[in-house]
CSV table of C-alpha atoms and ligand atoms in Angstrom, one decimal:
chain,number,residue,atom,x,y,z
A,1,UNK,CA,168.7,69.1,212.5
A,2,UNK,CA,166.3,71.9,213.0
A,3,UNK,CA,162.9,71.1,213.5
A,4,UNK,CA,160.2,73.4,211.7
A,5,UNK,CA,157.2,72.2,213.7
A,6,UNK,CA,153.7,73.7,211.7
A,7,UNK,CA,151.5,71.2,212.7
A,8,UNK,CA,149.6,73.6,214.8
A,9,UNK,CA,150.3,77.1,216.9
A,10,UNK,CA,149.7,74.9,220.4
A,11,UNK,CA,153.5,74.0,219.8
A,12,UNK,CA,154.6,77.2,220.5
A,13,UNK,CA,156.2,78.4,223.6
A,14,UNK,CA,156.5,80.5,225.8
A,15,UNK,CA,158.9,83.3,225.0
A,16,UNK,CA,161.9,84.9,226.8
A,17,UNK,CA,159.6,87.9,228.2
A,18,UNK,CA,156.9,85.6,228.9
A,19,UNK,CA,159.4,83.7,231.4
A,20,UNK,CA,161.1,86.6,232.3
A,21,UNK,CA,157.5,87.6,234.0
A,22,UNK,CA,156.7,83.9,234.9
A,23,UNK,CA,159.5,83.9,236.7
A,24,UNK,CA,159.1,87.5,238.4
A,25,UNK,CA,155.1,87.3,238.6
A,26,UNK,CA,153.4,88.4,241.9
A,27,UNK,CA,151.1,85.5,242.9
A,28,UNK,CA,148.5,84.3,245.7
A,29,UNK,CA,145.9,82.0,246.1
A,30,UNK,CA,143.8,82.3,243.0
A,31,UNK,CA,140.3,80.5,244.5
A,32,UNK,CA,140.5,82.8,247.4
A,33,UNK,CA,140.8,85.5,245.2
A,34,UNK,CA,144.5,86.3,246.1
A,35,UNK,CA,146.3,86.6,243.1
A,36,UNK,CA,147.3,89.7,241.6
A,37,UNK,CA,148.6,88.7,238.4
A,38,UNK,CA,145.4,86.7,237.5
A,39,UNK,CA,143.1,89.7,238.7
A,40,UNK,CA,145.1,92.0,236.3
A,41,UNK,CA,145.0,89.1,233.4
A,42,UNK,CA,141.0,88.5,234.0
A,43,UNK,CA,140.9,92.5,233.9
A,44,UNK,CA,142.9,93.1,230.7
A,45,UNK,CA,140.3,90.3,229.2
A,46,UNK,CA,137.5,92.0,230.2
A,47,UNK,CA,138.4,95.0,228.8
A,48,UNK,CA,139.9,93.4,225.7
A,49,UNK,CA,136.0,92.2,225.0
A,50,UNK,CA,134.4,95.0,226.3
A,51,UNK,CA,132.4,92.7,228.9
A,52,UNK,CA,132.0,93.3,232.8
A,53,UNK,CA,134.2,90.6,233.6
A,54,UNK,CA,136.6,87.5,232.9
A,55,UNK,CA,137.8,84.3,234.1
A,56,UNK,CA,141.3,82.3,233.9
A,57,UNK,CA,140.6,79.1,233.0
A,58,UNK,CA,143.1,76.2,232.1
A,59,UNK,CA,142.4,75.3,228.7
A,60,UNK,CA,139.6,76.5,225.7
A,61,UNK,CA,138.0,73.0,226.4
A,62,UNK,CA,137.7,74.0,230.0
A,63,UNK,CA,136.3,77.6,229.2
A,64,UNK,CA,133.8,76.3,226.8
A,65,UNK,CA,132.0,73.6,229.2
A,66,UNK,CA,132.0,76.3,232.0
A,67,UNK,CA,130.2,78.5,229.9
A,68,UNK,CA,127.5,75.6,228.8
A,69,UNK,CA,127.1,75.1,232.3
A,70,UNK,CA,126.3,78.5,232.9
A,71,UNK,CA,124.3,79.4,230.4
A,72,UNK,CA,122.2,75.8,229.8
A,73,UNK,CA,120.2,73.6,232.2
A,74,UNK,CA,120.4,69.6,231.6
A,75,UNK,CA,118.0,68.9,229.0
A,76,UNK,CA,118.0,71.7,226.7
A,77,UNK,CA,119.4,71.9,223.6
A,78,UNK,CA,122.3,73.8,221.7
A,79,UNK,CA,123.1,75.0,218.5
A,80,UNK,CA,126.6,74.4,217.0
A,81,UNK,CA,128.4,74.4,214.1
A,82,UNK,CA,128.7,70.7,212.3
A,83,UNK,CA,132.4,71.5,212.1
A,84,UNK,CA,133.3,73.0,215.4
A,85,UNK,CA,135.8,72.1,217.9
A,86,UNK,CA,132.9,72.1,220.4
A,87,UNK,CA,131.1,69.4,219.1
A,88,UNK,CA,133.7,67.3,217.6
A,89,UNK,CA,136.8,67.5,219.8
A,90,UNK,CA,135.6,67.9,223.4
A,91,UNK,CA,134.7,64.2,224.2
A,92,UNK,CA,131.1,64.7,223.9
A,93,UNK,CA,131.3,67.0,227.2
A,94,UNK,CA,128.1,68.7,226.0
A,95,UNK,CA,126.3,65.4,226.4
A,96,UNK,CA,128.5,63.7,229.2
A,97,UNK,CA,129.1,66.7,231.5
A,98,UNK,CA,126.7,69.7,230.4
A,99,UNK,CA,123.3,67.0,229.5
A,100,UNK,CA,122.6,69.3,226.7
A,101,UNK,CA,121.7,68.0,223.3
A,102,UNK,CA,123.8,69.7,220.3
A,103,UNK,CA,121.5,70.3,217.3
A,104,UNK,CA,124.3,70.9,214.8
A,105,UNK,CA,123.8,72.9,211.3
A,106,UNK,CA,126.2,72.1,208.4
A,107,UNK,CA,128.6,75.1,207.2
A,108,UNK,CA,130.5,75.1,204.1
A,109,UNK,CA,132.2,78.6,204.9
A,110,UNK,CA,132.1,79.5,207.9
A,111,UNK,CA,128.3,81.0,208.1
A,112,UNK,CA,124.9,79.6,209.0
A,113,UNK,CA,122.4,79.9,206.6
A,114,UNK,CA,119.9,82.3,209.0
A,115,UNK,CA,116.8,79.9,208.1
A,116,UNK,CA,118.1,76.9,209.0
A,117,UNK,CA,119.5,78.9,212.3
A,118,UNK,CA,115.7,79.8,213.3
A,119,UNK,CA,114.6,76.5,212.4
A,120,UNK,CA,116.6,75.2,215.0
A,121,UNK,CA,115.7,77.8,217.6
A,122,UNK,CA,113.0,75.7,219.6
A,123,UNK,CA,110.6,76.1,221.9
A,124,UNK,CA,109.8,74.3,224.3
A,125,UNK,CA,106.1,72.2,224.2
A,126,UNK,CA,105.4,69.0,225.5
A,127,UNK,CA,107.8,66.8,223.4
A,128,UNK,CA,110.5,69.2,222.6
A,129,UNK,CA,113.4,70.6,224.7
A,130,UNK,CA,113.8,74.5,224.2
A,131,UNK,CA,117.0,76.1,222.2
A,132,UNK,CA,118.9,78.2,225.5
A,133,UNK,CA,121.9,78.5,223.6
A,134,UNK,CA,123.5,79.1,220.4
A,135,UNK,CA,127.3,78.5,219.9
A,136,UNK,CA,129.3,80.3,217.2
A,137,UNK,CA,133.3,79.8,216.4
A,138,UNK,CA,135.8,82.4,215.3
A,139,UNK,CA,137.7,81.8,213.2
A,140,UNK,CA,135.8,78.4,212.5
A,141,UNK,CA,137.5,75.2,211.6
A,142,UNK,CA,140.4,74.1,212.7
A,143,UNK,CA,141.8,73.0,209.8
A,144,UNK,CA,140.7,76.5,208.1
A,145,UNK,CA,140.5,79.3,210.2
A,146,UNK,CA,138.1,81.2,208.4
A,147,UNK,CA,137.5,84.7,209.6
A,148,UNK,CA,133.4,85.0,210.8
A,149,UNK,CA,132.7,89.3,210.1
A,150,UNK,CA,131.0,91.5,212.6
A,151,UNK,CA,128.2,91.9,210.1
A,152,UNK,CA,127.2,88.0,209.9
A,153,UNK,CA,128.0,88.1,214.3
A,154,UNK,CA,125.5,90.3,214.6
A,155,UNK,CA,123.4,88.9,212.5
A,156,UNK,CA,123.4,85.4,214.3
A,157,UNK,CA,123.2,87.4,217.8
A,158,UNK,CA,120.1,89.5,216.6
A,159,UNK,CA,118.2,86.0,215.3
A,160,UNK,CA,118.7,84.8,218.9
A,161,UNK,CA,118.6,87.6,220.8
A,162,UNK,CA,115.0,87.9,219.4
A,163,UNK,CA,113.9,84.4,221.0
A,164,UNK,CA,116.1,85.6,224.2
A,165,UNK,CA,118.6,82.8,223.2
A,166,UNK,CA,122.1,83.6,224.5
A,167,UNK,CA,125.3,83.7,222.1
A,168,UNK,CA,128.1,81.9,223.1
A,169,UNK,CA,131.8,82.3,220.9
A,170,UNK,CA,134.2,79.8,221.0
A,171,UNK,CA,137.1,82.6,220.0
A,172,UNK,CA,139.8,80.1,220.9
A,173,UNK,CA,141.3,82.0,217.7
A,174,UNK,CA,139.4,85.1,217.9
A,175,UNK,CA,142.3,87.3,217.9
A,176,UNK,CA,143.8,86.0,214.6
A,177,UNK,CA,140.0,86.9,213.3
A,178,UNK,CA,139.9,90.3,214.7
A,179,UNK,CA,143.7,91.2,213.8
A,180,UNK,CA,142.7,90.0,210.0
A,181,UNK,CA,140.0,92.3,209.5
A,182,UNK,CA,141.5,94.9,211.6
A,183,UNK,CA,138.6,95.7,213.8
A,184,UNK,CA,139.2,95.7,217.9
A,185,UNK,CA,137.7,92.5,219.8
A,186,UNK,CA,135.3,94.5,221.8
A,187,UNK,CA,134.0,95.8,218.3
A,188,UNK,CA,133.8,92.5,217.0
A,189,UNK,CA,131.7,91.0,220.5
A,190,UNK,CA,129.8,93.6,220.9
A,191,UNK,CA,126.8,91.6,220.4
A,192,UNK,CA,128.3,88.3,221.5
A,193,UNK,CA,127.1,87.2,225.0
A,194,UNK,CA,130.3,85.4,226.6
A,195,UNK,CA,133.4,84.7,224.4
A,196,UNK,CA,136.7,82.6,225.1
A,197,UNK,CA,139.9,83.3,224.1
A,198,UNK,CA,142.9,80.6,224.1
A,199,UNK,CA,146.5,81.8,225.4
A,200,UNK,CA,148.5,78.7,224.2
A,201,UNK,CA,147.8,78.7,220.8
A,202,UNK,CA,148.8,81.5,218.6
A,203,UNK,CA,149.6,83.7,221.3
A,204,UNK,CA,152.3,81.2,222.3
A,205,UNK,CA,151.5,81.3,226.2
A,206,UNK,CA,152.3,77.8,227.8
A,207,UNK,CA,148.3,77.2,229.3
A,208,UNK,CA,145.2,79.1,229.7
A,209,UNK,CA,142.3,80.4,228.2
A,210,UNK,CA,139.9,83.5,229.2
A,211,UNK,CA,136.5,83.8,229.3
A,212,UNK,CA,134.4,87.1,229.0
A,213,UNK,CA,130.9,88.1,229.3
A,214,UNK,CA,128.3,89.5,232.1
A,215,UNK,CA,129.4,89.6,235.5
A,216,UNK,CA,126.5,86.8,236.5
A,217,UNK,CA,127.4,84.3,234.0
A,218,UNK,CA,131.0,84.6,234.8
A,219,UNK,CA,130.5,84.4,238.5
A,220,UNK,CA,128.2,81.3,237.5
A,221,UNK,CA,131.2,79.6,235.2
A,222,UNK,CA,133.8,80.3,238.0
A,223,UNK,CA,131.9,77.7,240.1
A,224,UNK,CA,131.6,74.9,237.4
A,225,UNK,CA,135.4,75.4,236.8
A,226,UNK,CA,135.5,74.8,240.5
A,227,UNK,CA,133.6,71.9,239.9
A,228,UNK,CA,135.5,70.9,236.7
A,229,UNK,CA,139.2,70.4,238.9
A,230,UNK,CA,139.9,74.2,237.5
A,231,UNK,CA,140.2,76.0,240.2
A,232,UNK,CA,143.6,76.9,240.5
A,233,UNK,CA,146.1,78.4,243.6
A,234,UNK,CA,149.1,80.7,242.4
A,235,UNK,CA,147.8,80.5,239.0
A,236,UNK,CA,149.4,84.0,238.8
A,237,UNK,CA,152.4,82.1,237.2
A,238,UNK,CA,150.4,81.2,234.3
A,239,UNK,CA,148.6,84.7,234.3
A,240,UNK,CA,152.1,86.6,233.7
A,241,UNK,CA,152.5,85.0,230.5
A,242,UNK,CA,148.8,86.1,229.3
A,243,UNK,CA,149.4,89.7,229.8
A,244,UNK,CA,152.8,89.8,227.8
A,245,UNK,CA,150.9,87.9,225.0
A,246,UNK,CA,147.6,90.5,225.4
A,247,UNK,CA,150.1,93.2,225.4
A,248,UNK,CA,151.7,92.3,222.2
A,249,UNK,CA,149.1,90.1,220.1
A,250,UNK,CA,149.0,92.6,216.9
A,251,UNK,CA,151.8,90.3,216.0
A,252,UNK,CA,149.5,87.8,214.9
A,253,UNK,CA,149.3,89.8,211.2
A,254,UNK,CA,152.9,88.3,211.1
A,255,UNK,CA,151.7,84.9,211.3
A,256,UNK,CA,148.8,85.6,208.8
A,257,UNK,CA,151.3,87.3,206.0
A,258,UNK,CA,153.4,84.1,206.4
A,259,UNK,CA,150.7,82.0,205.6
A,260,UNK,CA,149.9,84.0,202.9
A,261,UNK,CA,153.4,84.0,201.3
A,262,UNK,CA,153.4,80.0,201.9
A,263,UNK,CA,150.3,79.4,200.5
A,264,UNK,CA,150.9,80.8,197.1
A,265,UNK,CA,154.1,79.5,196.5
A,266,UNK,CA,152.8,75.8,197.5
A,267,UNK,CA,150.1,76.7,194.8
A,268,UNK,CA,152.7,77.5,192.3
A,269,UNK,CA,154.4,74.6,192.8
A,270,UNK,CA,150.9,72.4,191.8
A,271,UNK,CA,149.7,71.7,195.0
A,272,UNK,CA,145.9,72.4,195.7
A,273,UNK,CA,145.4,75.6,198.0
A,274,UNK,CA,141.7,77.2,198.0
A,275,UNK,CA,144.0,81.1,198.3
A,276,UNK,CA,140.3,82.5,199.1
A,277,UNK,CA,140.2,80.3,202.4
A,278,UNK,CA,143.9,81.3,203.9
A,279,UNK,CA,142.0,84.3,205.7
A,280,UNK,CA,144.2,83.9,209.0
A,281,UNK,CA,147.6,81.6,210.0
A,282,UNK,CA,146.5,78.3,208.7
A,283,UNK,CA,146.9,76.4,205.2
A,284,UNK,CA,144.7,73.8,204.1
A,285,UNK,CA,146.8,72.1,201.4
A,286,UNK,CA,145.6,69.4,198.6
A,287,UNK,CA,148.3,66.9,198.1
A,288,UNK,CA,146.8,64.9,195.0
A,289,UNK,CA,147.9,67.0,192.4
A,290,UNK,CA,150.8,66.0,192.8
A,291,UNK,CA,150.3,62.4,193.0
A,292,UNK,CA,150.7,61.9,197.1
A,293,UNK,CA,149.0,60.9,199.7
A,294,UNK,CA,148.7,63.3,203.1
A,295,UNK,CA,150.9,60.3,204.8
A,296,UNK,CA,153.8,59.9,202.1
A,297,UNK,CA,154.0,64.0,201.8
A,298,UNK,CA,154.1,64.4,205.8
A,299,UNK,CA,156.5,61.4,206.1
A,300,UNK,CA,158.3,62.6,203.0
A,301,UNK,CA,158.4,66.2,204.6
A,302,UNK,CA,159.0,64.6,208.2
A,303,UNK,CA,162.3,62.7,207.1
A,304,UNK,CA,163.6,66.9,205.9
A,305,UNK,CA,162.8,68.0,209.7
A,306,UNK,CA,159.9,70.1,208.4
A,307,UNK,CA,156.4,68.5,210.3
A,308,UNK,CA,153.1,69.4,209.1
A,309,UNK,CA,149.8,67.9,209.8
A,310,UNK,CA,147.5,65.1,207.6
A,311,UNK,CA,143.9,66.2,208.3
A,312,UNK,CA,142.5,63.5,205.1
A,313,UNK,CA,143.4,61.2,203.1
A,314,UNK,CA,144.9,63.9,200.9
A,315,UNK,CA,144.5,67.2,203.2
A,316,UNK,CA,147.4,68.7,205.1
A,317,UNK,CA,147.2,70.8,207.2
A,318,UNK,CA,150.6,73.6,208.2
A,319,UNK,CA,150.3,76.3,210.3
A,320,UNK,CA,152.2,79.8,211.1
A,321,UNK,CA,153.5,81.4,214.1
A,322,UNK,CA,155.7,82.6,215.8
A,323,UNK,CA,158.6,80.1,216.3
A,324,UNK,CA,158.4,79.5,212.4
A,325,UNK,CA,160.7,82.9,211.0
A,326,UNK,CA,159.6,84.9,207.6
A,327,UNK,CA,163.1,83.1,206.6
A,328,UNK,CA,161.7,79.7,207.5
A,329,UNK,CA,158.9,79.5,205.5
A,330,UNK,CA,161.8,79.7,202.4
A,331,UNK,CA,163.4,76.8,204.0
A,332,UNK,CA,159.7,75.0,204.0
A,333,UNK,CA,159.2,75.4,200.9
A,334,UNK,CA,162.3,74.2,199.6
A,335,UNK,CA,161.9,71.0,201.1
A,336,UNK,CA,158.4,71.0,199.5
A,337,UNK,CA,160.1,71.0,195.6
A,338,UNK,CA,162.1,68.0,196.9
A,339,UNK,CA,159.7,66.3,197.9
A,340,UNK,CA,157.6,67.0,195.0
A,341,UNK,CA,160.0,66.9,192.5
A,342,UNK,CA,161.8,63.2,194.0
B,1,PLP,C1,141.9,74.6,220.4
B,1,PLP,C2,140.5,74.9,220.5
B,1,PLP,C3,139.7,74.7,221.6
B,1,PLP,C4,140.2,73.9,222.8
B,1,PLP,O1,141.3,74.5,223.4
B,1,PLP,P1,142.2,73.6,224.3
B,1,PLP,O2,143.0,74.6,225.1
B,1,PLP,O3,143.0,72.7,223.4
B,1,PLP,O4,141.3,72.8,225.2
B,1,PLP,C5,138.4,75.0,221.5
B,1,PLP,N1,137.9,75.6,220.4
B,1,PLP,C6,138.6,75.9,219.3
B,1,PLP,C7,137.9,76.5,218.2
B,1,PLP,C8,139.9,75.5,219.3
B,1,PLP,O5,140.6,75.8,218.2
């Protein structure tokens, strides 16, 4: 049996022109400096943000803490979003690794309210720790992906930027952002201090993440992924698979029309789908409507080869990408009205 696998994009893998220059890429020794491939991946990211330079790193985790690290000193304190990967699903590296204290704001969708924002831009006095950093996340929510626009970016960047705080983006998914409103990521980061990208998620590469911003901080987060066990020898490897996925990531709107199609037709079918939040490649579906729990529907779902992911106690979570065909998603939802319907 055939496996549809939409728990997440991570599953993807690498594909046949991503081996093909794997197996063909130019390497060296990467910490010396030596490696071809991952200079011409670290330019290409660069450029891709508009930012003076860019840095391989192994994973988004690894690319965020490198860039606390070289933006924060121990003792400060961060903003983030209440619902961001940062804070929730990095094993408290902010506090264990970084010493920085996250001051996070709630969101409902996807925005900070600007007030609250300035409110927790602090200075430093005798019994507070100053704000050095303020962290944003496009798309936000893992479970969502809500799109973040340029106009509320910049509008976030010029509310810091006015204390001299920093902005840092967590853009693990920023390319599904930029492809759904159709605007180029240097447009979109223009204001945006230093930004990540992560290869192995929708973009299908096996590892990797970039990191983008001024030459200073990236020379800066080079050495704490030094210090992190990143630094990495023929990494060029890896690097070959980047720049086929940079090359060709406008195929994320593929991805984004398939969660589209799959979201209204589980939302036919009586299942709770908010159509307003399927912005990029992920569906947030609400299975009580239909009288199941997230656990019976995946198991239910499981037992027809088709996995998808329970996020609550009746939120579940699918998403779309490239090893899941336009024709799949039929297949999906075909198994969803048997499920249902049994
Ligand atoms: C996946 C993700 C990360 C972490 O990436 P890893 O490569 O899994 O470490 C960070 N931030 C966001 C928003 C993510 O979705």
């Amino acid at each position: 049996m055939r496996i549809l696998d939409l728990r997440s994009d991570t599953v993807t893998k690498p594909t046949k022109e991503m081996r093909d220059a794997m197996y063909c890429a130019e390497v060296g020794d990467a910490v010396l400096g030596d490696d071809p491939t991952v200079e011409k991946l670290e330019a290409m990211g660069a450029e891709l943000f508009g930012k003076e330079a860019c840095l391989m790193t192994a994973s988004g985790t690894m690319s965020n803490q490198a860039a606390v690290l070289s933006m924060t000193s121990r003792g400060d304190q961060i903003v983030v979003h209440d619902r961001s990967h940062i804070y929730n699903l990095e094993v408290a590296a902010l506090a264990q690794i970084c010493g920085v204290q996250a001051r996070a704001i709630p969101t409902t969708d996807g925005r900070y309210d600007l007030g609250v924002l300035e409110e927790n831009l602090v200075s430093a006095a005798i019994q507070t720790a100053p704000t050095t950093l303020v962290c944003m996340e496009n798309t936000l929510d893992l479970n969502r992906g809500l799109v973040v626009s340029k106009t509320h970016i910049d509008e976030v960047c010029a509310a810091a930027h006015s204390r001299s705080v920093p902005v840092y983006m967590d853009g693990a998914r920023i390319l599904n952002a930029a492809v759904a409103m159709d605007i180029a990521p240097a447009a979109l980061c223009e204001n945006t201090d230093v930004v990540s990208l992560c290869l192995s998620k929708g973009l299908a590469c096996p590892i990797g993440s970039l990191l983008a911003g001024p030459r200073e901080v990236i020379e800066k987060a080079k050495r704490m992924r030094q210090m992190l066990g990143g630094g990495w020898r023929q990494a060029g490897v890896v690097a070959a698979a980047g720049i086929v996925a940079l090359n060709g990531y406008d195929r994320l709107a593929e991805d984004h029309e398939k969660a589209r199609t799959l979201a209204a037709e589980l939302k036919e079918m009586g299942l709770g789908i908010d159509m307003e939040q399927v912005q990029t490649n992920i569906v947030k579906i609400d299975t009580e409507p239909v009288g199941l729990t997230a656990l019976e529907f995946c198991k239910e779902l499981q037992d027809r080869g088709i996995l998808a992911k329970p996020i609550g106690k009746y939120a579940v979570r699918m998403i779309c990408h490239i090893d899941i065909a336009a024709a799949d998603i039929a297949l999906v939802l075909k198994s969803v009205k048997r499920v249902i319907e049994a």
